[in-house]
Amino acid sequence: MLHVPAYQEELEASAGTLTDRVYRHLADRLVGGRFAPGDKLSLRAVAEALGVSIMPVREAVSRLAAEGALEVEPKKAVAVPLMRAAQFRDVTRVRIEIEGAAAAMACGADRAAIREIAAREKDFRDLSRARAPDLAAAVAANQAFHFAVYRAAGSAELLAIIERLWLRVGPVINLDLRENPQRLKLGEAMAFHAAALAAIRAGEARKAREAIAGDIRGASNFILSRGRLPE
Amino acid sequence: MLHVPAYQEELEASAGTLTDRVYRHLADRLVGGRFAPGDKLSLRAVAEALGVSIMPVREAVSRLAAEGALEVEPKKAVAVPLMRAAQFRDVTRVRIEIEGAAAAMACGADRAAIREIAAREKDFRDLSRARAPDLAAAVAANQAFHFAVYRAAGSAELLAIIERLWLRVGPVINLDLRENPQRLKLGEAMAFHAAALAAIRAGEARKAREAIAGDIRGASNFILSRGRLPE
DNA sequence: TGCCGATATCTGTGATCACAGTTAGCATGG
DNA sequence: CCATGCTAACTGTGATCACAGATATCGGCA
């Protein structure tokens, strides 16, 4: 195995097999919007960049392909799937249904979970209000808030399903958000987050569902309006 | 590559890479309840049985592990995950939410889709009423009916999520159903299926949701009552 | 200048080998 | 007869090699 200092820390820090680490590395970049739809990866290139052989990369990519986060056609380069507008509307509808349900379930959460949600809400709010927002950090904070809510729902199954959904929409959503400070400055997301937190605190399941649904719908409409999705 | 006649037909019939075929082979057996929770597989044994090298098996198993359908701990045999009762209640709750939503969405389906649902409903009804029911066939027919409904919902995303859920619950549910003619003879599932079909025909989303929810809940309660789930 | 085709380099797929950790069976001692 | 410890056969993991299909680049021709 080659030694590539840049990745040493990351790969050695995390636990598990090499396959697991490569998987997490790619998954993080996918949900964080560090890859654009249509981007191509090479097993050998990823392997070399991470200082491992192509075997762990193959298995990690295989897993991500099974989850629809990557597309692998025989003998062709692995690619981040392109998402057509119709497809994007479909996932958005499903996300509203499922993540909305999780938000509703989060209303029964205990104090610690609610404190965690509140903390993540504040992080995102602070980042949104900054004069020159750090967009990468905002994307991460947005994710942290949402998953604090979903974790509070107390369903490991639902959480796994939502993680899979984010893996698929990450490249589409976060890429655009990363490049466009406008929407963040508008504060729409901030308002929905605050509403969700308030609803969860008050135990009002319907309002929590609607707040998260509104947040998802808002981001989705923004992406669709930018019109960079094919078809 | 070895030639194992028993599997030749199946493997040559299906398309795609060897990995895809092995994946489908294992996935089918998983949702069909041909594996019991706790069963152990050996990469080499599966490879030999299917007449391929262990490489395609590795990738297929890797994908199934990513979906939670198989459990693979480093250096230990690959296993069908054991499901604790609490976990099973969790997936059941999630299934009711998600598959119920799909059933509701199926109410807008076109005539061809509804005809398909009706045909699958009839298949299952005939099998249920048989004097000596073919349980394996009944399990397959039940699956065919449910997926006809879910396909009619018209959401590829939702369908993929549901397939993943069935991959996880298949070993728990279908294994028991395969061994117990009693529940089938009771006709509870048959009644729920009929109710779902009628509701979808009438475009009554709420009733469709409740029928599918009832079916899922009924099967789940049966499994839980048999008390073979740990903890 | 623009199009087209041959080739060199890239891609993932599959097989095989080496290795270290796990497991189960068998022999040995109580 | 049972418990215990050792060993041998098993497990998945990772690396490397061979191969066939896709792709892009560069040269030649119209």
PDB file of C-alpha atoms in Angstrom, chain A residues 2-207:
ATOM      1  CA  LEU A   2       1.315   3.390  -0.942  1.00  0.00           C
ATOM      2  CA  HIS A   3       1.567   6.114   1.616  1.00  0.00           C
ATOM      3  CA  VAL A   4      -0.226   9.268   0.630  1.00  0.00           C
ATOM      4  CA  PRO A   5       0.136  11.629   3.567  1.00  0.00           C
ATOM      5  CA  ALA A   6      -2.896  13.755   2.682  1.00  0.00           C
ATOM      6  CA  TYR A   7      -5.265  10.872   3.345  1.00  0.00           C
ATOM      7  CA  GLN A   8      -3.344   9.041   6.018  1.00  0.00           C
ATOM      8  CA  GLU A   9      -5.030  10.889   8.833  1.00  0.00           C
ATOM      9  CA  GLU A  10      -8.532  10.340   7.551  1.00  0.00           C
ATOM     10  CA  LEU A  11      -8.057   6.691   6.708  1.00  0.00           C
ATOM     11  CA  GLU A  12      -6.242   5.814   9.897  1.00  0.00           C
ATOM     12  CA  ALA A  13      -8.605   7.760  12.087  1.00  0.00           C
ATOM     13  CA  SER A  14     -11.704   5.838  11.102  1.00  0.00           C
ATOM     14  CA  ALA A  15     -12.314   2.263  12.106  1.00  0.00           C
ATOM     15  CA  GLY A  16     -13.285  -0.853  10.244  1.00  0.00           C
ATOM     16  CA  THR A  17     -11.976  -2.428   7.087  1.00  0.00           C
ATOM     17  CA  LEU A  18     -10.452  -0.449   4.272  1.00  0.00           C
ATOM     18  CA  THR A  19     -13.646  -0.991   2.327  1.00  0.00           C
ATOM     19  CA  ASP A  20     -15.647   0.660   5.093  1.00  0.00           C
ATOM     20  CA  ARG A  21     -13.344   3.635   5.168  1.00  0.00           C
ATOM     21  CA  VAL A  22     -13.414   4.141   1.430  1.00  0.00           C
ATOM     22  CA  TYR A  23     -17.181   3.805   1.534  1.00  0.00           C
ATOM     23  CA  ARG A  24     -17.493   6.486   4.184  1.00  0.00           C
ATOM     24  CA  HIS A  25     -15.077   8.735   2.351  1.00  0.00           C
ATOM     25  CA  LEU A  26     -17.096   8.571  -0.859  1.00  0.00           C
ATOM     26  CA  ALA A  27     -20.458   8.691   0.887  1.00  0.00           C
ATOM     27  CA  ASP A  28     -19.491  11.843   2.790  1.00  0.00           C
ATOM     28  CA  ARG A  29     -18.411  13.578  -0.371  1.00  0.00           C
ATOM     29  CA  LEU A  30     -21.575  12.511  -2.116  1.00  0.00           C
ATOM     30  CA  VAL A  31     -24.027  13.832   0.474  1.00  0.00           C
ATOM     31  CA  GLY A  32     -21.881  16.921   0.938  1.00  0.00           C
ATOM     32  CA  GLY A  33     -22.228  17.843  -2.695  1.00  0.00           C
ATOM     33  CA  ARG A  34     -18.542  17.520  -3.482  1.00  0.00           C
ATOM     34  CA  PHE A  35     -19.392  15.537  -6.577  1.00  0.00           C
ATOM     35  CA  ALA A  36     -21.580  16.838  -9.373  1.00  0.00           C
ATOM     36  CA  PRO A  37     -24.055  14.657 -11.260  1.00  0.00           C
ATOM     37  CA  GLY A  38     -22.263  13.248 -14.279  1.00  0.00           C
ATOM     38  CA  ASP A  39     -18.850  13.316 -12.626  1.00  0.00           C
ATOM     39  CA  LYS A  40     -16.806  10.267 -13.449  1.00  0.00           C
ATOM     40  CA  LEU A  41     -14.621   8.324 -11.066  1.00  0.00           C
ATOM     41  CA  SER A  42     -11.952   5.805 -11.833  1.00  0.00           C
ATOM     42  CA  LEU A  43     -11.451   2.906  -9.464  1.00  0.00           C
ATOM     43  CA  ARG A  44      -7.719   3.116  -9.985  1.00  0.00           C
ATOM     44  CA  ALA A  45      -7.606   6.872  -9.508  1.00  0.00           C
ATOM     45  CA  VAL A  46      -9.613   6.748  -6.289  1.00  0.00           C
ATOM     46  CA  ALA A  47      -7.482   3.869  -5.061  1.00  0.00           C
ATOM     47  CA  GLU A  48      -4.278   5.759  -5.714  1.00  0.00           C
ATOM     48  CA  ALA A  49      -5.592   8.974  -4.185  1.00  0.00           C
ATOM     49  CA  LEU A  50      -6.539   7.122  -1.039  1.00  0.00           C
ATOM     50  CA  GLY A  51      -3.396   5.036  -0.967  1.00  0.00           C
ATOM     51  CA  VAL A  52      -5.094   1.652  -1.173  1.00  0.00           C
ATOM     52  CA  SER A  53      -5.419  -0.995  -3.833  1.00  0.00           C
ATOM     53  CA  ILE A  54      -8.445  -1.030  -6.072  1.00  0.00           C
ATOM     54  CA  MET A  55     -10.080  -3.894  -4.191  1.00  0.00           C
ATOM     55  CA  PRO A  56     -11.543  -1.886  -1.295  1.00  0.00           C
ATOM     56  CA  VAL A  57     -12.616   0.777  -3.792  1.00  0.00           C
ATOM     57  CA  ARG A  58     -14.407  -1.807  -5.880  1.00  0.00           C
ATOM     58  CA  GLU A  59     -16.414  -3.028  -2.941  1.00  0.00           C
ATOM     59  CA  ALA A  60     -17.209   0.455  -1.682  1.00  0.00           C
ATOM     60  CA  VAL A  61     -18.331   1.552  -5.125  1.00  0.00           C
ATOM     61  CA  SER A  62     -20.350  -1.629  -5.448  1.00  0.00           C
ATOM     62  CA  ARG A  63     -22.197  -0.761  -2.258  1.00  0.00           C
ATOM     63  CA  LEU A  64     -22.842   2.795  -3.347  1.00  0.00           C
ATOM     64  CA  ALA A  65     -24.065   1.549  -6.714  1.00  0.00           C
ATOM     65  CA  ALA A  66     -26.503  -0.763  -4.948  1.00  0.00           C
ATOM     66  CA  GLU A  67     -27.900   2.260  -3.146  1.00  0.00           C
ATOM     67  CA  GLY A  68     -28.209   4.202  -6.374  1.00  0.00           C
ATOM     68  CA  ALA A  69     -25.619   6.741  -5.274  1.00  0.00           C
ATOM     69  CA  LEU A  70     -23.284   5.786  -8.093  1.00  0.00           C
ATOM     70  CA  GLU A  71     -23.887   4.355 -11.502  1.00  0.00           C
ATOM     71  CA  VAL A  72     -21.699   1.635 -12.900  1.00  0.00           C
ATOM     72  CA  GLU A  73     -22.201   0.270 -16.380  1.00  0.00           C
ATOM     73  CA  PRO A  74     -19.984  -2.626 -17.388  1.00  0.00           C
ATOM     74  CA  LYS A  75     -16.620  -1.537 -18.742  1.00  0.00           C
ATOM     75  CA  LYS A  76     -17.521   2.131 -18.494  1.00  0.00           C
ATOM     76  CA  ALA A  77     -16.323   4.648 -15.961  1.00  0.00           C
ATOM     77  CA  VAL A  78     -18.214   4.832 -12.673  1.00  0.00           C
ATOM     78  CA  ALA A  79     -20.352   7.956 -12.669  1.00  0.00           C
ATOM     79  CA  VAL A  80     -22.428  10.060 -10.320  1.00  0.00           C
ATOM     80  CA  PRO A  81     -25.942   9.517 -11.712  1.00  0.00           C
ATOM     81  CA  LEU A  82     -27.551  12.303 -13.669  1.00  0.00           C
ATOM     82  CA  MET A  83     -30.975  13.104 -12.331  1.00  0.00           C
ATOM     83  CA  ARG A  84     -33.745  14.176 -14.619  1.00  0.00           C
ATOM     84  CA  ALA A  85     -36.256  16.723 -13.436  1.00  0.00           C
ATOM     85  CA  ALA A  86     -39.037  14.148 -13.305  1.00  0.00           C
ATOM     86  CA  GLN A  87     -36.903  11.869 -11.197  1.00  0.00           C
ATOM     87  CA  PHE A  88     -36.013  14.729  -8.915  1.00  0.00           C
ATOM     88  CA  ARG A  89     -39.693  15.540  -8.407  1.00  0.00           C
ATOM     89  CA  ASP A  90     -40.263  11.895  -7.544  1.00  0.00           C
ATOM     90  CA  VAL A  91     -37.561  11.766  -4.873  1.00  0.00           C
ATOM     91  CA  THR A  92     -38.744  15.074  -3.512  1.00  0.00           C
ATOM     92  CA  ARG A  93     -42.266  13.723  -3.110  1.00  0.00           C
ATOM     93  CA  VAL A  94     -40.918  10.626  -1.401  1.00  0.00           C
ATOM     94  CA  ARG A  95     -38.633  12.687   0.828  1.00  0.00           C
ATOM     95  CA  ILE A  96     -41.531  14.863   1.927  1.00  0.00           C
ATOM     96  CA  GLU A  97     -43.504  11.770   2.807  1.00  0.00           C
ATOM     97  CA  ILE A  98     -40.707   9.966   4.639  1.00  0.00           C
ATOM     98  CA  GLU A  99     -38.728  12.763   6.230  1.00  0.00           C
ATOM     99  CA  GLY A 100     -42.013  14.403   7.142  1.00  0.00           C
ATOM    100  CA  ALA A 101     -43.035  11.231   8.931  1.00  0.00           C
ATOM    101  CA  ALA A 102     -39.711  11.184  10.771  1.00  0.00           C
ATOM    102  CA  ALA A 103     -40.207  14.786  11.866  1.00  0.00           C
ATOM    103  CA  ALA A 104     -43.637  13.925  13.186  1.00  0.00           C
ATOM    104  CA  MET A 105     -42.190  10.984  15.086  1.00  0.00           C
ATOM    105  CA  ALA A 106     -39.496  13.215  16.545  1.00  0.00           C
ATOM    106  CA  CYS A 107     -42.176  14.972  18.564  1.00  0.00           C
ATOM    107  CA  GLY A 108     -42.006  12.236  21.153  1.00  0.00           C
ATOM    108  CA  ALA A 109     -38.267  12.717  21.625  1.00  0.00           C
ATOM    109  CA  ASP A 110     -36.598  13.101  24.997  1.00  0.00           C
ATOM    110  CA  ARG A 111     -34.928  16.247  26.313  1.00  0.00           C
ATOM    111  CA  ALA A 112     -31.416  15.350  25.236  1.00  0.00           C
ATOM    112  CA  ALA A 113     -32.485  14.801  21.651  1.00  0.00           C
ATOM    113  CA  ILE A 114     -34.354  18.079  21.581  1.00  0.00           C
ATOM    114  CA  ARG A 115     -31.351  19.902  23.013  1.00  0.00           C
ATOM    115  CA  GLU A 116     -29.280  18.411  20.228  1.00  0.00           C
ATOM    116  CA  ILE A 117     -31.761  19.600  17.619  1.00  0.00           C
ATOM    117  CA  ALA A 118     -31.759  23.074  19.136  1.00  0.00           C
ATOM    118  CA  ALA A 119     -27.965  23.216  19.079  1.00  0.00           C
ATOM    119  CA  ARG A 120     -27.846  22.236  15.425  1.00  0.00           C
ATOM    120  CA  GLU A 121     -30.578  24.757  14.643  1.00  0.00           C
ATOM    121  CA  LYS A 122     -28.492  27.494  16.236  1.00  0.00           C
ATOM    122  CA  ASP A 123     -25.390  26.460  14.309  1.00  0.00           C
ATOM    123  CA  PHE A 124     -27.232  26.732  11.046  1.00  0.00           C
ATOM    124  CA  ARG A 125     -28.826  30.029  12.025  1.00  0.00           C
ATOM    125  CA  ASP A 126     -25.472  31.548  12.927  1.00  0.00           C
ATOM    126  CA  LEU A 127     -23.972  30.440   9.644  1.00  0.00           C
ATOM    127  CA  SER A 128     -26.935  31.754   7.686  1.00  0.00           C
ATOM    128  CA  ARG A 129     -26.666  35.172   9.259  1.00  0.00           C
ATOM    129  CA  ALA A 130     -22.952  35.581   8.705  1.00  0.00           C
ATOM    130  CA  ARG A 131     -22.013  38.427   6.431  1.00  0.00           C
ATOM    131  CA  ALA A 132     -20.011  36.177   4.102  1.00  0.00           C
ATOM    132  CA  PRO A 133     -21.473  32.738   4.747  1.00  0.00           C
ATOM    133  CA  ASP A 134     -19.243  29.699   4.548  1.00  0.00           C
ATOM    134  CA  LEU A 135     -21.382  27.704   2.152  1.00  0.00           C
ATOM    135  CA  ALA A 136     -19.640  24.383   2.652  1.00  0.00           C
ATOM    136  CA  ALA A 137     -20.119  24.735   6.395  1.00  0.00           C
ATOM    137  CA  ALA A 138     -23.741  25.744   5.912  1.00  0.00           C
ATOM    138  CA  VAL A 139     -24.408  22.647   3.853  1.00  0.00           C
ATOM    139  CA  ALA A 140     -22.876  20.530   6.599  1.00  0.00           C
ATOM    140  CA  ALA A 141     -24.836  22.365   9.300  1.00  0.00           C
ATOM    141  CA  ASN A 142     -28.071  21.908   7.379  1.00  0.00           C
ATOM    142  CA  GLN A 143     -27.384  18.204   7.182  1.00  0.00           C
ATOM    143  CA  ALA A 144     -26.544  18.056  10.883  1.00  0.00           C
ATOM    144  CA  PHE A 145     -29.830  19.743  11.790  1.00  0.00           C
ATOM    145  CA  HIS A 146     -31.950  17.470   9.644  1.00  0.00           C
ATOM    146  CA  PHE A 147     -30.306  14.329  10.928  1.00  0.00           C
ATOM    147  CA  ALA A 148     -30.621  15.487  14.523  1.00  0.00           C
ATOM    148  CA  VAL A 149     -34.359  15.583  13.883  1.00  0.00           C
ATOM    149  CA  TYR A 150     -34.431  12.231  12.126  1.00  0.00           C
ATOM    150  CA  ARG A 151     -32.335  10.595  14.814  1.00  0.00           C
ATOM    151  CA  ALA A 152     -34.781  11.924  17.380  1.00  0.00           C
ATOM    152  CA  ALA A 153     -37.526   9.981  15.630  1.00  0.00           C
ATOM    153  CA  GLY A 154     -36.042   6.891  17.230  1.00  0.00           C
ATOM    154  CA  SER A 155     -36.336   4.596  14.228  1.00  0.00           C
ATOM    155  CA  ALA A 156     -33.117   3.066  12.968  1.00  0.00           C
ATOM    156  CA  GLU A 157     -34.949   1.781   9.906  1.00  0.00           C
ATOM    157  CA  LEU A 158     -36.308   5.156   8.924  1.00  0.00           C
ATOM    158  CA  LEU A 159     -32.913   6.728   9.510  1.00  0.00           C
ATOM    159  CA  ALA A 160     -31.228   4.260   7.170  1.00  0.00           C
ATOM    160  CA  ILE A 161     -33.792   4.947   4.479  1.00  0.00           C
ATOM    161  CA  ILE A 162     -33.316   8.685   4.802  1.00  0.00           C
ATOM    162  CA  GLU A 163     -29.552   8.328   4.626  1.00  0.00           C
ATOM    163  CA  ARG A 164     -29.986   6.510   1.354  1.00  0.00           C
ATOM    164  CA  LEU A 165     -32.206   9.278   0.041  1.00  0.00           C
ATOM    165  CA  TRP A 166     -29.630  11.930   0.929  1.00  0.00           C
ATOM    166  CA  LEU A 167     -26.945   9.904  -0.775  1.00  0.00           C
ATOM    167  CA  ARG A 168     -28.981  10.180  -3.953  1.00  0.00           C
ATOM    168  CA  VAL A 169     -30.038  13.817  -3.763  1.00  0.00           C
ATOM    169  CA  GLY A 170     -26.839  15.158  -2.202  1.00  0.00           C
ATOM    170  CA  PRO A 171     -25.006  15.745  -5.470  1.00  0.00           C
ATOM    171  CA  VAL A 172     -27.996  17.537  -6.971  1.00  0.00           C
ATOM    172  CA  ILE A 173     -28.956  19.699  -4.034  1.00  0.00           C
ATOM    173  CA  ASN A 174     -25.801  20.544  -2.203  1.00  0.00           C
ATOM    174  CA  LEU A 175     -23.829  21.276  -5.305  1.00  0.00           C
ATOM    175  CA  ASP A 176     -26.170  24.093  -6.234  1.00  0.00           C
ATOM    176  CA  LEU A 177     -26.413  25.325  -2.663  1.00  0.00           C
ATOM    177  CA  ARG A 178     -22.668  25.423  -2.422  1.00  0.00           C
ATOM    178  CA  GLU A 179     -22.513  27.801  -5.336  1.00  0.00           C
ATOM    179  CA  ASN A 180     -25.422  30.061  -4.467  1.00  0.00           C
ATOM    180  CA  PRO A 181     -25.316  32.223  -1.367  1.00  0.00           C
ATOM    181  CA  GLN A 182     -28.576  33.928  -2.333  1.00  0.00           C
ATOM    182  CA  ARG A 183     -30.913  31.252  -1.101  1.00  0.00           C
ATOM    183  CA  LEU A 184     -29.127  30.953   2.194  1.00  0.00           C
ATOM    184  CA  LYS A 185     -29.303  34.711   2.705  1.00  0.00           C
ATOM    185  CA  LEU A 186     -33.021  34.663   2.023  1.00  0.00           C
ATOM    186  CA  GLY A 187     -33.371  32.766   5.253  1.00  0.00           C
ATOM    187  CA  GLU A 188     -36.177  30.547   4.055  1.00  0.00           C
ATOM    188  CA  ALA A 189     -34.468  27.403   5.298  1.00  0.00           C
ATOM    189  CA  MET A 190     -33.674  29.139   8.579  1.00  0.00           C
ATOM    190  CA  ALA A 191     -37.342  29.906   9.122  1.00  0.00           C
ATOM    191  CA  PHE A 192     -38.444  26.340   8.401  1.00  0.00           C
ATOM    192  CA  HIS A 193     -35.815  24.978  10.759  1.00  0.00           C
ATOM    193  CA  ALA A 194     -36.993  27.277  13.526  1.00  0.00           C
ATOM    194  CA  ALA A 195     -40.588  26.250  12.910  1.00  0.00           C
ATOM    195  CA  ALA A 196     -39.662  22.573  13.023  1.00  0.00           C
ATOM    196  CA  LEU A 197     -37.772  23.000  16.276  1.00  0.00           C
ATOM    197  CA  ALA A 198     -40.662  24.900  17.857  1.00  0.00           C
ATOM    198  CA  ALA A 199     -43.168  22.273  16.741  1.00  0.00           C
ATOM    199  CA  ILE A 200     -41.065  19.412  18.079  1.00  0.00           C
ATOM    200  CA  ARG A 201     -40.637  21.229  21.380  1.00  0.00           C
ATOM    201  CA  ALA A 202     -44.407  21.696  21.592  1.00  0.00           C
ATOM    202  CA  GLY A 203     -45.064  18.110  20.522  1.00  0.00           C
ATOM    203  CA  GLU A 204     -47.122  19.243  17.554  1.00  0.00           C
ATOM    204  CA  ALA A 205     -46.546  16.456  15.067  1.00  0.00           C
ATOM    205  CA  ARG A 206     -48.479  17.970  12.196  1.00  0.00           C
ATOM    206  CA  LYS A 207     -46.643  21.256  12.357  1.00  0.00           C
TER     207      LYS A 207
END
